[in-house]
Tab-separated table of C-alpha atoms in Angstrom:
chain	number	residue	atom	x	y	z
O	1	MET	CA	-19.440	1.277	-46.390
O	2	GLY	CA	-19.242	0.059	-42.765
O	3	GLU	CA	-16.906	-2.311	-40.949
O	4	GLY	CA	-15.380	-4.872	-43.294
O	5	GLY	CA	-16.883	-3.173	-46.355
O	6	ARG	CA	-20.479	-3.738	-45.248
O	7	VAL	CA	-23.162	-1.237	-46.201
O	8	ARG	CA	-23.858	1.365	-43.514
O	9	TRP	CA	-27.234	2.282	-42.129
O	10	GLY	CA	-28.420	5.862	-42.555
O	11	ARG	CA	-28.650	8.049	-39.453
O	12	ALA	CA	-28.377	7.421	-35.723
O	13	VAL	CA	-29.385	10.014	-33.145
O	14	ILE	CA	-27.991	10.081	-29.609
O	15	VAL	CA	-29.854	12.020	-26.931
O	16	GLY	CA	-27.190	13.261	-24.511
O	17	GLY	CA	-23.568	14.109	-25.226
O	18	SER	CA	-21.849	13.284	-21.951
O	19	PHE	CA	-19.651	10.225	-21.382
O	20	ALA	CA	-22.191	7.501	-22.265
O	21	GLY	CA	-23.317	9.420	-25.361
O	22	LEU	CA	-19.750	9.974	-26.543
O	23	VAL	CA	-18.682	6.342	-26.316
O	24	ALA	CA	-21.939	5.309	-28.033
O	25	ALA	CA	-21.198	7.812	-30.818
O	26	ARG	CA	-17.784	6.243	-31.330
O	27	VAL	CA	-19.425	2.862	-31.875
O	28	LEU	CA	-22.205	4.162	-34.121
O	29	ALA	CA	-19.749	5.990	-36.381
O	30	ASP	CA	-18.594	2.561	-37.590
O	31	HIS	CA	-22.106	1.572	-38.659
O	32	PHE	CA	-23.997	4.689	-39.795
O	33	ASP	CA	-23.490	7.335	-42.464
O	34	GLU	CA	-24.406	10.040	-39.961
O	35	VAL	CA	-24.433	10.185	-36.162
O	36	VAL	CA	-26.094	13.198	-34.515
O	37	LEU	CA	-25.496	14.063	-30.852
O	38	VAL	CA	-28.403	16.063	-29.395
O	39	GLU	CA	-27.095	17.875	-26.307
O	40	GLN	CA	-29.003	20.287	-24.073
O	41	ASP	CA	-25.899	22.043	-22.716
O	42	GLU	CA	-23.827	24.505	-24.697
O	43	VAL	CA	-20.775	22.485	-25.684
O	44	THR	CA	-17.541	23.847	-27.137
O	45	ASP	CA	-14.077	22.393	-27.704
O	46	GLU	CA	-13.154	23.505	-24.192
O	47	THR	CA	-16.213	22.120	-22.412
O	48	GLY	CA	-15.319	19.658	-19.689
O	49	VAL	CA	-17.936	18.923	-17.060
O	50	HIS	CA	-21.480	19.544	-18.266
O	51	PRO	CA	-23.666	21.816	-16.104
O	52	HIS	CA	-26.285	19.036	-16.022
O	53	THR	CA	-23.784	16.477	-14.706
O	54	PRO	CA	-23.823	17.247	-10.960
O	55	GLN	CA	-21.344	14.495	-10.138
O	56	GLY	CA	-18.866	15.758	-12.734
O	57	HIS	CA	-16.679	17.718	-10.319
O	58	HIS	CA	-16.159	14.812	-7.951
O	59	ALA	CA	-13.460	12.142	-7.901
O	60	HIS	CA	-13.951	9.610	-10.666
O	61	ALA	CA	-12.616	6.122	-11.148
O	62	MET	CA	-12.319	4.316	-14.440
O	63	LEU	CA	-12.114	0.713	-13.332
O	64	ALA	CA	-9.575	-1.499	-15.063
O	65	ARG	CA	-12.164	-3.284	-17.202
O	66	GLY	CA	-13.653	-0.016	-18.375
O	67	ALA	CA	-10.213	1.355	-19.244
O	68	GLU	CA	-9.538	-1.750	-21.320
O	69	VAL	CA	-12.756	-1.268	-23.292
O	70	LEU	CA	-12.065	2.451	-23.801
O	71	GLU	CA	-8.586	1.720	-25.103
O	72	GLY	CA	-10.120	-0.651	-27.645
O	73	LEU	CA	-12.582	2.000	-28.826
O	74	PHE	CA	-10.069	4.867	-28.669
O	75	PRO	CA	-6.601	3.408	-29.345
O	76	GLY	CA	-3.849	5.365	-27.635
O	77	LEU	CA	-6.243	7.059	-25.183
O	78	ARG	CA	-4.247	6.090	-22.090
O	79	ALA	CA	-1.034	7.482	-23.591
O	80	GLU	CA	-2.799	10.675	-24.671
O	81	LEU	CA	-4.176	11.246	-21.177
O	82	ALA	CA	-0.750	10.473	-19.715
O	83	ARG	CA	0.758	13.213	-21.899
O	84	LEU	CA	-1.746	15.572	-20.286
O	85	GLY	CA	-0.384	14.540	-16.907
O	86	ALA	CA	-2.917	11.863	-15.881
O	87	PRO	CA	-0.852	9.363	-13.836
O	88	VAL	CA	-0.825	5.610	-14.480
O	89	TYR	CA	-0.020	3.363	-11.534
O	90	GLU	CA	-0.319	-0.087	-10.002
O	91	TYR	CA	-3.474	-0.315	-7.897
O	92	GLY	CA	-2.002	-2.285	-5.035
O	93	GLU	CA	1.279	-0.388	-4.815
O	94	ARG	CA	0.092	3.207	-5.174
O	95	ILE	CA	-3.273	3.250	-3.397
O	96	ASN	CA	-3.265	3.853	0.340
O	97	PHE	CA	-6.548	2.127	1.141
O	98	LEU	CA	-8.095	2.138	4.619
O	99	LEU	CA	-10.648	-0.661	4.876
O	100	PRO	CA	-13.066	-0.941	7.809
O	101	THR	CA	-10.718	-3.606	9.158
O	102	GLY	CA	-7.381	-1.825	8.691
O	103	PHE	CA	-5.046	-0.715	5.919
O	104	ALA	CA	-4.901	-2.900	2.819
O	105	PRO	CA	-1.517	-4.430	1.985
O	106	ARG	CA	0.664	-2.465	-0.437
O	107	CYS	CA	1.426	-5.155	-2.989
O	108	GLU	CA	1.406	-5.848	-6.704
O	109	THR	CA	-2.059	-6.812	-7.966
O	110	GLY	CA	-1.565	-6.764	-11.727
O	111	VAL	CA	-4.222	-4.024	-12.032
O	112	LEU	CA	-3.142	-0.742	-13.639
O	113	ILE	CA	-5.162	2.406	-12.978
O	114	GLN	CA	-5.108	5.874	-14.512
O	115	SER	CA	-6.718	8.823	-12.759
O	116	PHE	CA	-7.973	12.097	-14.258
O	117	THR	CA	-10.752	14.591	-13.868
O	118	ARG	CA	-14.012	13.883	-15.628
O	119	GLY	CA	-13.688	17.155	-17.508
O	120	THR	CA	-10.383	16.164	-19.118
O	121	LEU	CA	-11.671	12.694	-19.972
O	122	GLU	CA	-14.813	13.991	-21.682
O	123	ARG	CA	-12.976	16.810	-23.460
O	124	THR	CA	-10.510	14.286	-24.896
O	125	LEU	CA	-13.207	11.825	-25.947
O	126	ARG	CA	-15.345	14.566	-27.490
O	127	ARG	CA	-12.474	15.790	-29.617
O	128	ARG	CA	-11.763	12.231	-30.781
O	129	VAL	CA	-15.425	11.547	-31.581
O	130	LEU	CA	-15.977	14.791	-33.466
O	131	GLU	CA	-12.908	14.171	-35.613
O	132	SER	CA	-15.073	11.691	-37.493
O	133	PRO	CA	-16.778	13.384	-40.468
O	134	ARG	CA	-19.816	11.215	-39.774
O	135	VAL	CA	-20.492	12.681	-36.304
O	136	VAL	CA	-22.353	15.965	-35.823
O	137	ALA	CA	-23.088	17.651	-32.474
O	138	LEU	CA	-26.165	19.821	-31.908
O	139	SER	CA	-25.756	21.684	-28.624
O	140	SER	CA	-28.173	23.839	-26.624
O	141	VAL	CA	-31.149	21.840	-27.883
O	142	ARG	CA	-33.480	19.726	-25.776
O	143	CYS	CA	-35.154	16.514	-26.882
O	144	GLU	CA	-38.895	17.030	-26.434
O	145	ALA	CA	-40.236	13.732	-27.690
O	146	LEU	CA	-39.554	10.452	-29.382
O	147	VAL	CA	-41.148	10.276	-32.811
O	148	SER	CA	-42.943	7.148	-34.011
O	149	ALA	CA	-43.953	7.287	-37.652
O	150	ARG	CA	-44.746	3.565	-37.734
O	151	ALA	CA	-46.355	1.369	-35.127
O	152	GLY	CA	-44.047	-0.234	-32.609
O	153	ALA	CA	-40.918	1.664	-33.615
O	154	VAL	CA	-39.112	4.916	-32.857
O	155	THR	CA	-38.272	6.722	-36.082
O	156	GLY	CA	-36.640	9.889	-34.750
O	157	VAL	CA	-36.753	12.639	-32.156
O	158	ARG	CA	-38.285	16.085	-31.877
O	159	TYR	CA	-36.123	18.782	-30.368
O	160	ARG	CA	-36.281	22.509	-29.658
O	161	PRO	CA	-33.597	25.089	-28.790
O	162	VAL	CA	-33.043	25.454	-25.045
O	163	GLY	CA	-34.835	28.486	-23.670
O	164	GLY	CA	-38.125	27.946	-25.473
O	165	GLY	CA	-37.375	30.049	-28.555
O	166	GLY	CA	-37.361	28.692	-32.076
O	167	GLU	CA	-39.372	26.014	-33.805
O	168	SER	CA	-39.497	22.351	-32.942
O	169	VAL	CA	-37.502	20.218	-35.346
O	170	VAL	CA	-38.140	16.563	-36.186
O	171	LEU	CA	-34.954	14.621	-36.846
O	172	ASP	CA	-35.531	11.268	-38.536
O	173	ALA	CA	-33.344	8.365	-37.463
O	174	ASP	CA	-32.832	4.698	-38.180
O	175	LEU	CA	-31.757	4.217	-34.557
O	176	VAL	CA	-32.167	6.383	-31.453
O	177	VAL	CA	-29.841	5.956	-28.476
O	178	ASP	CA	-30.976	7.618	-25.255
O	179	ALA	CA	-28.042	8.622	-23.072
O	180	SER	CA	-29.831	11.514	-21.383
O	181	GLY	CA	-28.848	10.614	-17.822
O	182	ARG	CA	-30.730	10.005	-14.604
O	183	ALA	CA	-32.837	13.181	-14.957
O	184	GLY	CA	-33.165	13.214	-18.731
O	185	GLY	CA	-36.941	12.758	-18.870
O	186	LEU	CA	-36.974	9.476	-20.791
O	187	ASP	CA	-39.883	8.010	-18.819
O	188	GLU	CA	-42.118	10.892	-19.910
O	189	ARG	CA	-41.096	10.423	-23.533
O	190	LEU	CA	-41.783	6.704	-23.288
O	191	GLY	CA	-45.147	7.325	-21.628
O	192	ALA	CA	-46.198	9.522	-24.545
O	193	LEU	CA	-45.653	6.489	-26.810
O	194	GLY	CA	-47.704	4.247	-24.525
O	195	VAL	CA	-44.712	2.253	-23.292
O	196	VAL	CA	-45.260	0.910	-19.779
O	197	VAL	CA	-42.145	0.411	-17.664
O	198	PRO	CA	-41.968	-0.938	-14.113
O	199	ALA	CA	-41.082	1.328	-11.225
O	200	PRO	CA	-37.312	1.717	-10.893
O	201	ARG	CA	-35.328	-0.051	-8.233
O	202	VAL	CA	-33.885	2.543	-5.859
O	203	LEU	CA	-31.217	2.144	-3.184
O	204	ASP	CA	-30.853	5.282	-1.123
O	205	GLY	CA	-27.542	5.403	0.692
O	206	ARG	CA	-28.299	9.065	1.594
O	207	VAL	CA	-24.749	10.093	0.837
O	208	THR	CA	-23.432	13.634	0.331
O	209	TYR	CA	-20.183	14.473	-1.466
O	210	ALA	CA	-18.071	17.615	-1.217
O	211	SER	CA	-15.146	17.883	-3.641
O	212	LEU	CA	-12.436	20.236	-4.831
O	213	ASN	CA	-9.255	20.297	-6.890
O	214	PHE	CA	-6.040	21.840	-5.602
O	215	PRO	CA	-2.312	21.808	-6.501
O	216	ARG	CA	0.035	18.947	-5.656
O	217	THR	CA	2.975	20.796	-4.143
O	218	ARG	CA	5.018	17.833	-2.902
O	219	THR	CA	5.559	14.196	-3.666
O	220	ALA	CA	3.709	11.398	-1.910
O	221	ASP	CA	4.165	7.641	-1.662
O	222	PHE	CA	0.672	7.136	-3.106
O	223	ASP	CA	-1.484	8.307	-5.989
O	224	VAL	CA	-4.737	7.616	-4.155
O	225	ALA	CA	-5.510	7.812	-0.439
O	226	TYR	CA	-8.878	6.381	0.452
O	227	GLN	CA	-11.042	5.730	3.480
O	228	MET	CA	-13.906	3.363	2.839
O	229	THR	CA	-17.300	3.848	4.477
O	230	PHE	CA	-19.018	0.782	5.862
O	231	ALA	CA	-22.510	0.524	7.337
O	232	PRO	CA	-23.548	1.084	9.950
O	233	GLY	CA	-20.547	2.260	11.972
O	234	ILE	CA	-18.263	4.085	9.511
O	235	ALA	CA	-20.404	6.827	8.006
O	236	ARG	CA	-17.560	9.133	6.971
O	237	GLY	CA	-15.087	8.566	4.198
O	238	GLY	CA	-13.096	10.246	1.510
O	239	VAL	CA	-10.646	9.923	-1.337
O	240	LEU	CA	-7.649	11.950	-2.476
O	241	VAL	CA	-6.733	11.258	-6.114
O	242	ALA	CA	-3.750	12.441	-8.145
O	243	VAL	CA	-4.991	13.911	-11.450
O	244	GLU	CA	-3.572	15.739	-14.436
O	245	GLY	CA	-1.928	19.148	-14.097
O	246	ASP	CA	-0.097	18.186	-10.875
O	247	ARG	CA	-3.304	18.502	-8.911
O	248	TRP	CA	-5.289	16.518	-6.383
O	249	THR	CA	-9.003	15.868	-6.472
O	250	CYS	CA	-10.379	15.413	-2.975
O	251	SER	CA	-13.892	14.087	-2.365
O	252	LEU	CA	-15.172	13.817	1.190
O	253	LEU	CA	-18.408	11.948	1.764
O	254	GLY	CA	-20.798	11.231	4.554
O	255	HIS	CA	-23.928	9.154	4.964
O	256	LYS	CA	-27.177	10.466	6.430
O	257	ASP	CA	-26.446	13.304	8.870
O	258	GLN	CA	-22.666	13.124	8.389
O	259	ALA	CA	-22.531	15.468	5.384
O	260	PRO	CA	-19.120	17.141	4.946
O	261	PRO	CA	-19.061	20.958	5.294
O	262	VAL	CA	-18.054	23.197	2.381
O	263	ASP	CA	-16.265	25.960	4.326
O	264	ALA	CA	-12.471	25.628	4.487
O	265	ALA	CA	-12.186	25.056	8.233
O	266	GLY	CA	-15.088	22.631	8.372
O	267	TYR	CA	-13.835	20.727	5.322
O	268	LEU	CA	-10.381	20.253	6.819
O	269	GLY	CA	-11.904	19.340	10.184
O	270	PHE	CA	-13.995	16.631	8.527
O	271	ALA	CA	-10.883	15.236	6.818
O	272	ARG	CA	-9.043	15.214	10.152
O	273	SER	CA	-11.860	13.133	11.666
O	274	LEU	CA	-11.083	10.286	9.258
O	275	GLY	CA	-8.952	7.314	10.142
O	276	ASN	CA	-6.703	7.802	7.104
O	277	PRO	CA	-4.530	10.859	7.918
O	278	ARG	CA	-3.188	11.282	4.368
O	279	LEU	CA	-6.202	13.275	3.181
O	280	ALA	CA	-5.986	15.938	5.861
O	281	ASP	CA	-2.194	16.004	5.615
O	282	HIS	CA	-2.319	17.201	2.001
O	283	LEU	CA	-5.460	19.295	2.384
O	284	THR	CA	-3.525	21.639	4.652
O	285	GLU	CA	-1.769	22.888	1.500
O	286	ARG	CA	-4.892	24.033	-0.336
O	287	SER	CA	-5.903	27.662	-0.436
O	288	GLU	CA	-9.451	28.875	0.140
O	289	ALA	CA	-9.627	29.971	-3.510
O	290	GLU	CA	-10.581	26.486	-4.732
O	291	ARG	CA	-14.318	26.040	-4.885
O	292	VAL	CA	-15.933	23.121	-3.058
O	293	HIS	CA	-18.644	21.404	-5.107
O	294	ARG	CA	-21.400	19.605	-3.212
O	295	TYR	CA	-23.521	16.731	-4.505
O	296	THR	CA	-26.226	15.608	-2.089
O	297	HIS	CA	-28.985	13.013	-1.729
O	298	VAL	CA	-27.178	10.611	-4.039
O	299	HIS	CA	-28.838	7.264	-4.586
O	300	SER	CA	-28.623	4.331	-6.969
O	301	ARG	CA	-31.456	3.963	-9.476
O	302	TRP	CA	-32.037	1.135	-11.957
O	303	ASN	CA	-34.715	1.624	-14.609
O	304	GLN	CA	-35.546	-1.890	-15.749
O	305	TYR	CA	-36.457	-1.091	-19.315
O	306	HIS	CA	-35.808	-4.689	-20.300
O	307	ARG	CA	-39.087	-5.473	-18.544
O	308	GLY	CA	-41.054	-2.715	-20.283
O	309	ARG	CA	-44.305	-3.584	-22.055
O	310	GLY	CA	-44.548	-2.418	-25.630
O	311	TRP	CA	-40.879	-1.550	-25.889
O	312	PRO	CA	-40.367	-0.030	-29.350
O	313	GLU	CA	-37.967	-1.139	-32.027
O	314	ARG	CA	-34.977	1.061	-32.876
O	315	LEU	CA	-34.637	2.610	-29.418
O	316	VAL	CA	-31.856	1.652	-27.007
O	317	VAL	CA	-30.948	3.211	-23.663
O	318	VAL	CA	-27.495	3.440	-22.073
O	319	GLY	CA	-25.629	5.062	-19.205
O	320	ASP	CA	-27.288	6.704	-16.229
O	321	ALA	CA	-30.597	6.749	-18.093
O	322	VAL	CA	-30.690	3.000	-17.369
O	323	ALA	CA	-28.739	2.685	-14.145
O	324	ALA	CA	-27.198	5.438	-12.045
O	325	PHE	CA	-24.903	4.100	-9.347
O	326	ASN	CA	-23.845	5.610	-6.056
O	327	PRO	CA	-20.547	7.245	-7.145
O	328	VAL	CA	-18.670	5.917	-4.108
O	329	TYR	CA	-18.218	2.598	-5.935
O	330	GLY	CA	-16.841	4.091	-9.171
O	331	GLN	CA	-18.948	1.806	-11.369
O	332	GLY	CA	-20.857	4.192	-13.644
O	333	LEU	CA	-18.197	5.020	-16.251
O	334	THR	CA	-17.131	1.402	-16.616
O	335	VAL	CA	-20.701	0.118	-17.003
O	336	ALA	CA	-21.349	2.763	-19.694
O	337	ALA	CA	-18.199	1.662	-21.528
O	338	LEU	CA	-19.320	-1.978	-21.343
O	339	GLU	CA	-22.722	-0.971	-22.730
O	340	ALA	CA	-21.007	0.693	-25.690
O	341	GLU	CA	-19.032	-2.486	-26.288
O	342	LEU	CA	-22.281	-4.479	-26.144
O	343	LEU	CA	-23.819	-2.093	-28.695
O	344	ARG	CA	-20.822	-2.614	-30.981
O	345	ARG	CA	-21.220	-6.388	-30.787
O	346	SER	CA	-24.984	-6.183	-31.342
O	347	LEU	CA	-24.683	-4.033	-34.460
O	348	SER	CA	-21.770	-6.043	-35.842
O	349	ALA	CA	-23.800	-9.230	-35.441
O	350	ARG	CA	-26.728	-7.705	-37.367
O	351	HIS	CA	-24.377	-6.623	-40.135
O	352	SER	CA	-22.694	-10.013	-40.348
O	353	ARG	CA	-26.080	-11.686	-40.828
O	354	GLY	CA	-27.257	-9.066	-43.287
O	355	GLY	CA	-30.102	-8.106	-40.951
O	356	GLY	CA	-31.816	-4.804	-40.342
O	357	LEU	CA	-32.213	-2.858	-37.123
O	358	ASP	CA	-35.585	-4.314	-36.160
O	359	GLY	CA	-34.956	-6.918	-33.505
O	360	VAL	CA	-31.990	-5.141	-31.905
O	361	SER	CA	-33.641	-3.128	-29.130
O	362	ARG	CA	-35.147	-5.739	-26.821
O	363	PRO	CA	-32.161	-8.128	-26.791
O	364	PHE	CA	-29.867	-5.160	-26.253
O	365	GLN	CA	-31.801	-3.944	-23.199
O	366	ARG	CA	-31.742	-7.462	-21.769
O	367	GLY	CA	-27.985	-7.493	-22.305
O	368	VAL	CA	-27.675	-4.140	-20.539
O	369	ALA	CA	-29.602	-5.574	-17.592
O	370	GLY	CA	-27.077	-8.391	-17.434
O	371	LEU	CA	-24.221	-5.878	-17.324
O	372	VAL	CA	-25.916	-3.843	-14.588
O	373	ARG	CA	-26.932	-6.763	-12.378
O	374	GLY	CA	-23.442	-7.669	-11.125
O	375	PRO	CA	-22.232	-4.217	-10.003
O	376	TRP	CA	-25.717	-3.371	-8.727
O	377	THR	CA	-25.694	-6.449	-6.479
O	378	LEU	CA	-22.123	-5.850	-5.342
O	379	SER	CA	-22.783	-2.266	-4.237
O	380	GLY	CA	-26.442	-2.675	-3.329
O	381	SER	CA	-25.846	-5.091	-0.484
O	382	SER	CA	-23.741	-2.394	1.200
O	383	ASP	CA	-26.187	0.472	0.595
O	384	LEU	CA	-29.068	-1.561	1.998
O	385	MET	CA	-27.301	-1.771	5.342
O	386	TRP	CA	-27.586	1.983	5.978
O	387	ASP	CA	-31.321	1.619	6.560
O	388	GLN	CA	-31.821	-0.308	9.775
O	389	ARG	CA	-35.487	-0.870	8.889
O	390	LYS	CA	-34.813	-2.583	5.543
O	391	GLN	CA	-32.176	-5.237	5.784
O	392	PRO	CA	-33.157	-8.377	3.883
O	393	LEU	CA	-31.512	-11.597	4.956
O	394	THR	CA	-29.459	-11.804	1.752
O	395	ALA	CA	-28.002	-8.327	2.376
O	396	ARG	CA	-27.133	-9.193	5.990
O	397	ILE	CA	-25.383	-12.383	4.918
O	398	SER	CA	-23.490	-10.555	2.171
O	399	HIS	CA	-22.479	-7.803	4.584
O	400	TRP	CA	-21.264	-10.348	7.134
O	401	TYR	CA	-19.188	-12.081	4.469
O	402	ASN	CA	-17.771	-8.828	3.080
O	403	ARG	CA	-16.582	-7.674	6.480
O	404	ARG	CA	-14.739	-10.909	7.129
O	405	LEU	CA	-13.398	-10.880	3.575
O	406	LEU	CA	-11.891	-7.453	4.236
O	407	ALA	CA	-10.512	-8.621	7.576
O	408	ALA	CA	-8.744	-11.464	5.780
O	409	ALA	CA	-7.528	-9.118	3.020
O	410	VAL	CA	-5.662	-6.887	5.480
O	411	ASP	CA	-3.257	-9.718	6.301
O	412	ASP	CA	-3.312	-11.642	3.019
O	413	PRO	CA	-2.159	-9.992	-0.241
O	414	LYS	CA	-3.672	-12.827	-2.290
O	415	VAL	CA	-7.146	-12.197	-0.874
O	416	TRP	CA	-6.684	-8.462	-1.365
O	417	THR	CA	-5.638	-9.014	-4.987
O	418	ARG	CA	-8.783	-11.040	-5.649
O	419	PHE	CA	-10.895	-8.272	-4.131
O	420	VAL	CA	-9.134	-5.606	-6.226
O	421	ARG	CA	-9.723	-7.527	-9.436
O	422	VAL	CA	-13.406	-8.006	-8.628
O	423	ILE	CA	-14.094	-4.366	-7.788
O	424	ASN	CA	-12.294	-3.400	-11.011
O	425	MET	CA	-14.630	-5.760	-12.884
O	426	SER	CA	-11.620	-7.685	-14.195
O	427	ALA	CA	-12.761	-10.854	-12.438
O	428	SER	CA	-16.080	-12.425	-11.558
O	429	PRO	CA	-17.460	-11.907	-8.017
O	430	GLY	CA	-17.409	-15.687	-7.821
O	431	THR	CA	-13.638	-15.569	-7.327
O	432	LEU	CA	-14.298	-14.190	-3.844
O	433	PHE	CA	-15.994	-17.488	-2.986
O	434	HIS	CA	-13.127	-19.714	-4.051
O	435	PRO	CA	-12.583	-22.488	-1.471
O	436	THR	CA	-9.207	-21.068	-0.432
O	437	VAL	CA	-10.797	-17.665	0.237
O	438	VAL	CA	-13.739	-19.152	2.115
O	439	ALA	CA	-11.343	-21.175	4.275
O	440	LYS	CA	-9.377	-18.057	5.183
O	441	ILE	CA	-12.552	-16.165	6.006
O	442	VAL	CA	-13.831	-18.941	8.235
O	443	ARG	CA	-10.461	-19.089	9.992
O	444	THR	CA	-10.461	-15.310	10.446
O	445	ALA	CA	-14.010	-15.384	11.825
O	446	VAL	CA	-13.136	-18.112	14.293
O	447	LEU	CA	-9.848	-16.671	15.529
O	448	THR	CA	-10.710	-12.986	15.627
O	449	ARG	CA	-13.658	-10.669	15.565
O	450	ALA	CA	-13.517	-7.962	12.872
O	451	ALA	CA	-12.802	-4.600	14.498
O	452	PRO	CA	-15.965	-2.478	14.977
O	453	THR	CA	-14.150	0.612	13.712
O	454	ALA	CA	-11.290	1.156	11.348
O	455	ARG	CA	-7.847	0.792	12.901
O	456	ARG	CA	-4.649	2.365	11.686
């Protein structure tokens, strides 16, 4: 029986066992007799970052809204991570945030944040998910194709062991969830079924990340030190994040030709070039033993499957397979969590009406598009400004407004609090256009010009 004593469906298959696949599995375990995770990497109880998750070693942010959803799906998760040493703190009081217009005020915002490495987060979620007797993980196998045993519907997947050996296996399913990531090959699998999807929307910020973890050897008056990049004049940035195990994660980033070096001297020199001195101050304590991981040519990509022609029943897509965001904005994990929550609501609604699974896929993908649109617009207007040849009027207006919003936020904790709540997806972007905020921005624009470079 399912939620509330309702009859369960048979089997669900999830392609991809990283974050988006794990949170989807948690939802599906409430509705299906069996949930099978098909994962191309070799996964054990100790696996943290997957080899096919290139951004996994870099600083991650679970925005406040995403953390709220995760806590609902995995009760006690925040406390469990805290026991592992992942700090919990007030965003406004414990984040030393250098905006392009100056340092943000250190004030109470009502937004709690917890920071951790992606490896610890996924390891904890995986253990929780696999505790369910209804969830099975198949690792070191690659999904070759979607199977369609009846017209207009996906009825399973075909997979083969990684490395080319062994026979192909067809795994029947009542629902297939693709969480295979930005390079998971879904478009090819869809093409083999005759599904036509529009070209993806791509925003290329041409950003390169270089990250490492190292010990926290002394106390600090912050849990995060951050320098924000801002087109076109501030092409270098970085973040230093307190994580579990009394360690820091440091991610330095640069746009276009400002890529951070990976050698110890060059890495520290890059940090010293930033306007926020806290990063370099603590980086002096690292040894050269810690490996620097580089992630280059990062861009945002939105596959608009909700517009696909001939979209099949019983197939839904989540996570980076739909929309992969520039990691600088910290949106990806939260959007994937919101998609899992949407899937839970969609399946619960079908159960409450006594309906089957036909009719779920298309409305779900439209709902996913609605979840993606807000964060995509919020971050996209900034990424568009890195390319001097492609700056639509809407992006220029948005960029102008954002700069003056940040100028007002430096001197006004109430404006800063609104901004914090919006970027944490706890409030609508519309709150940044409240008449009181607009009035302050107009006054700021009239009385002062926003500084062309960050000031201390």
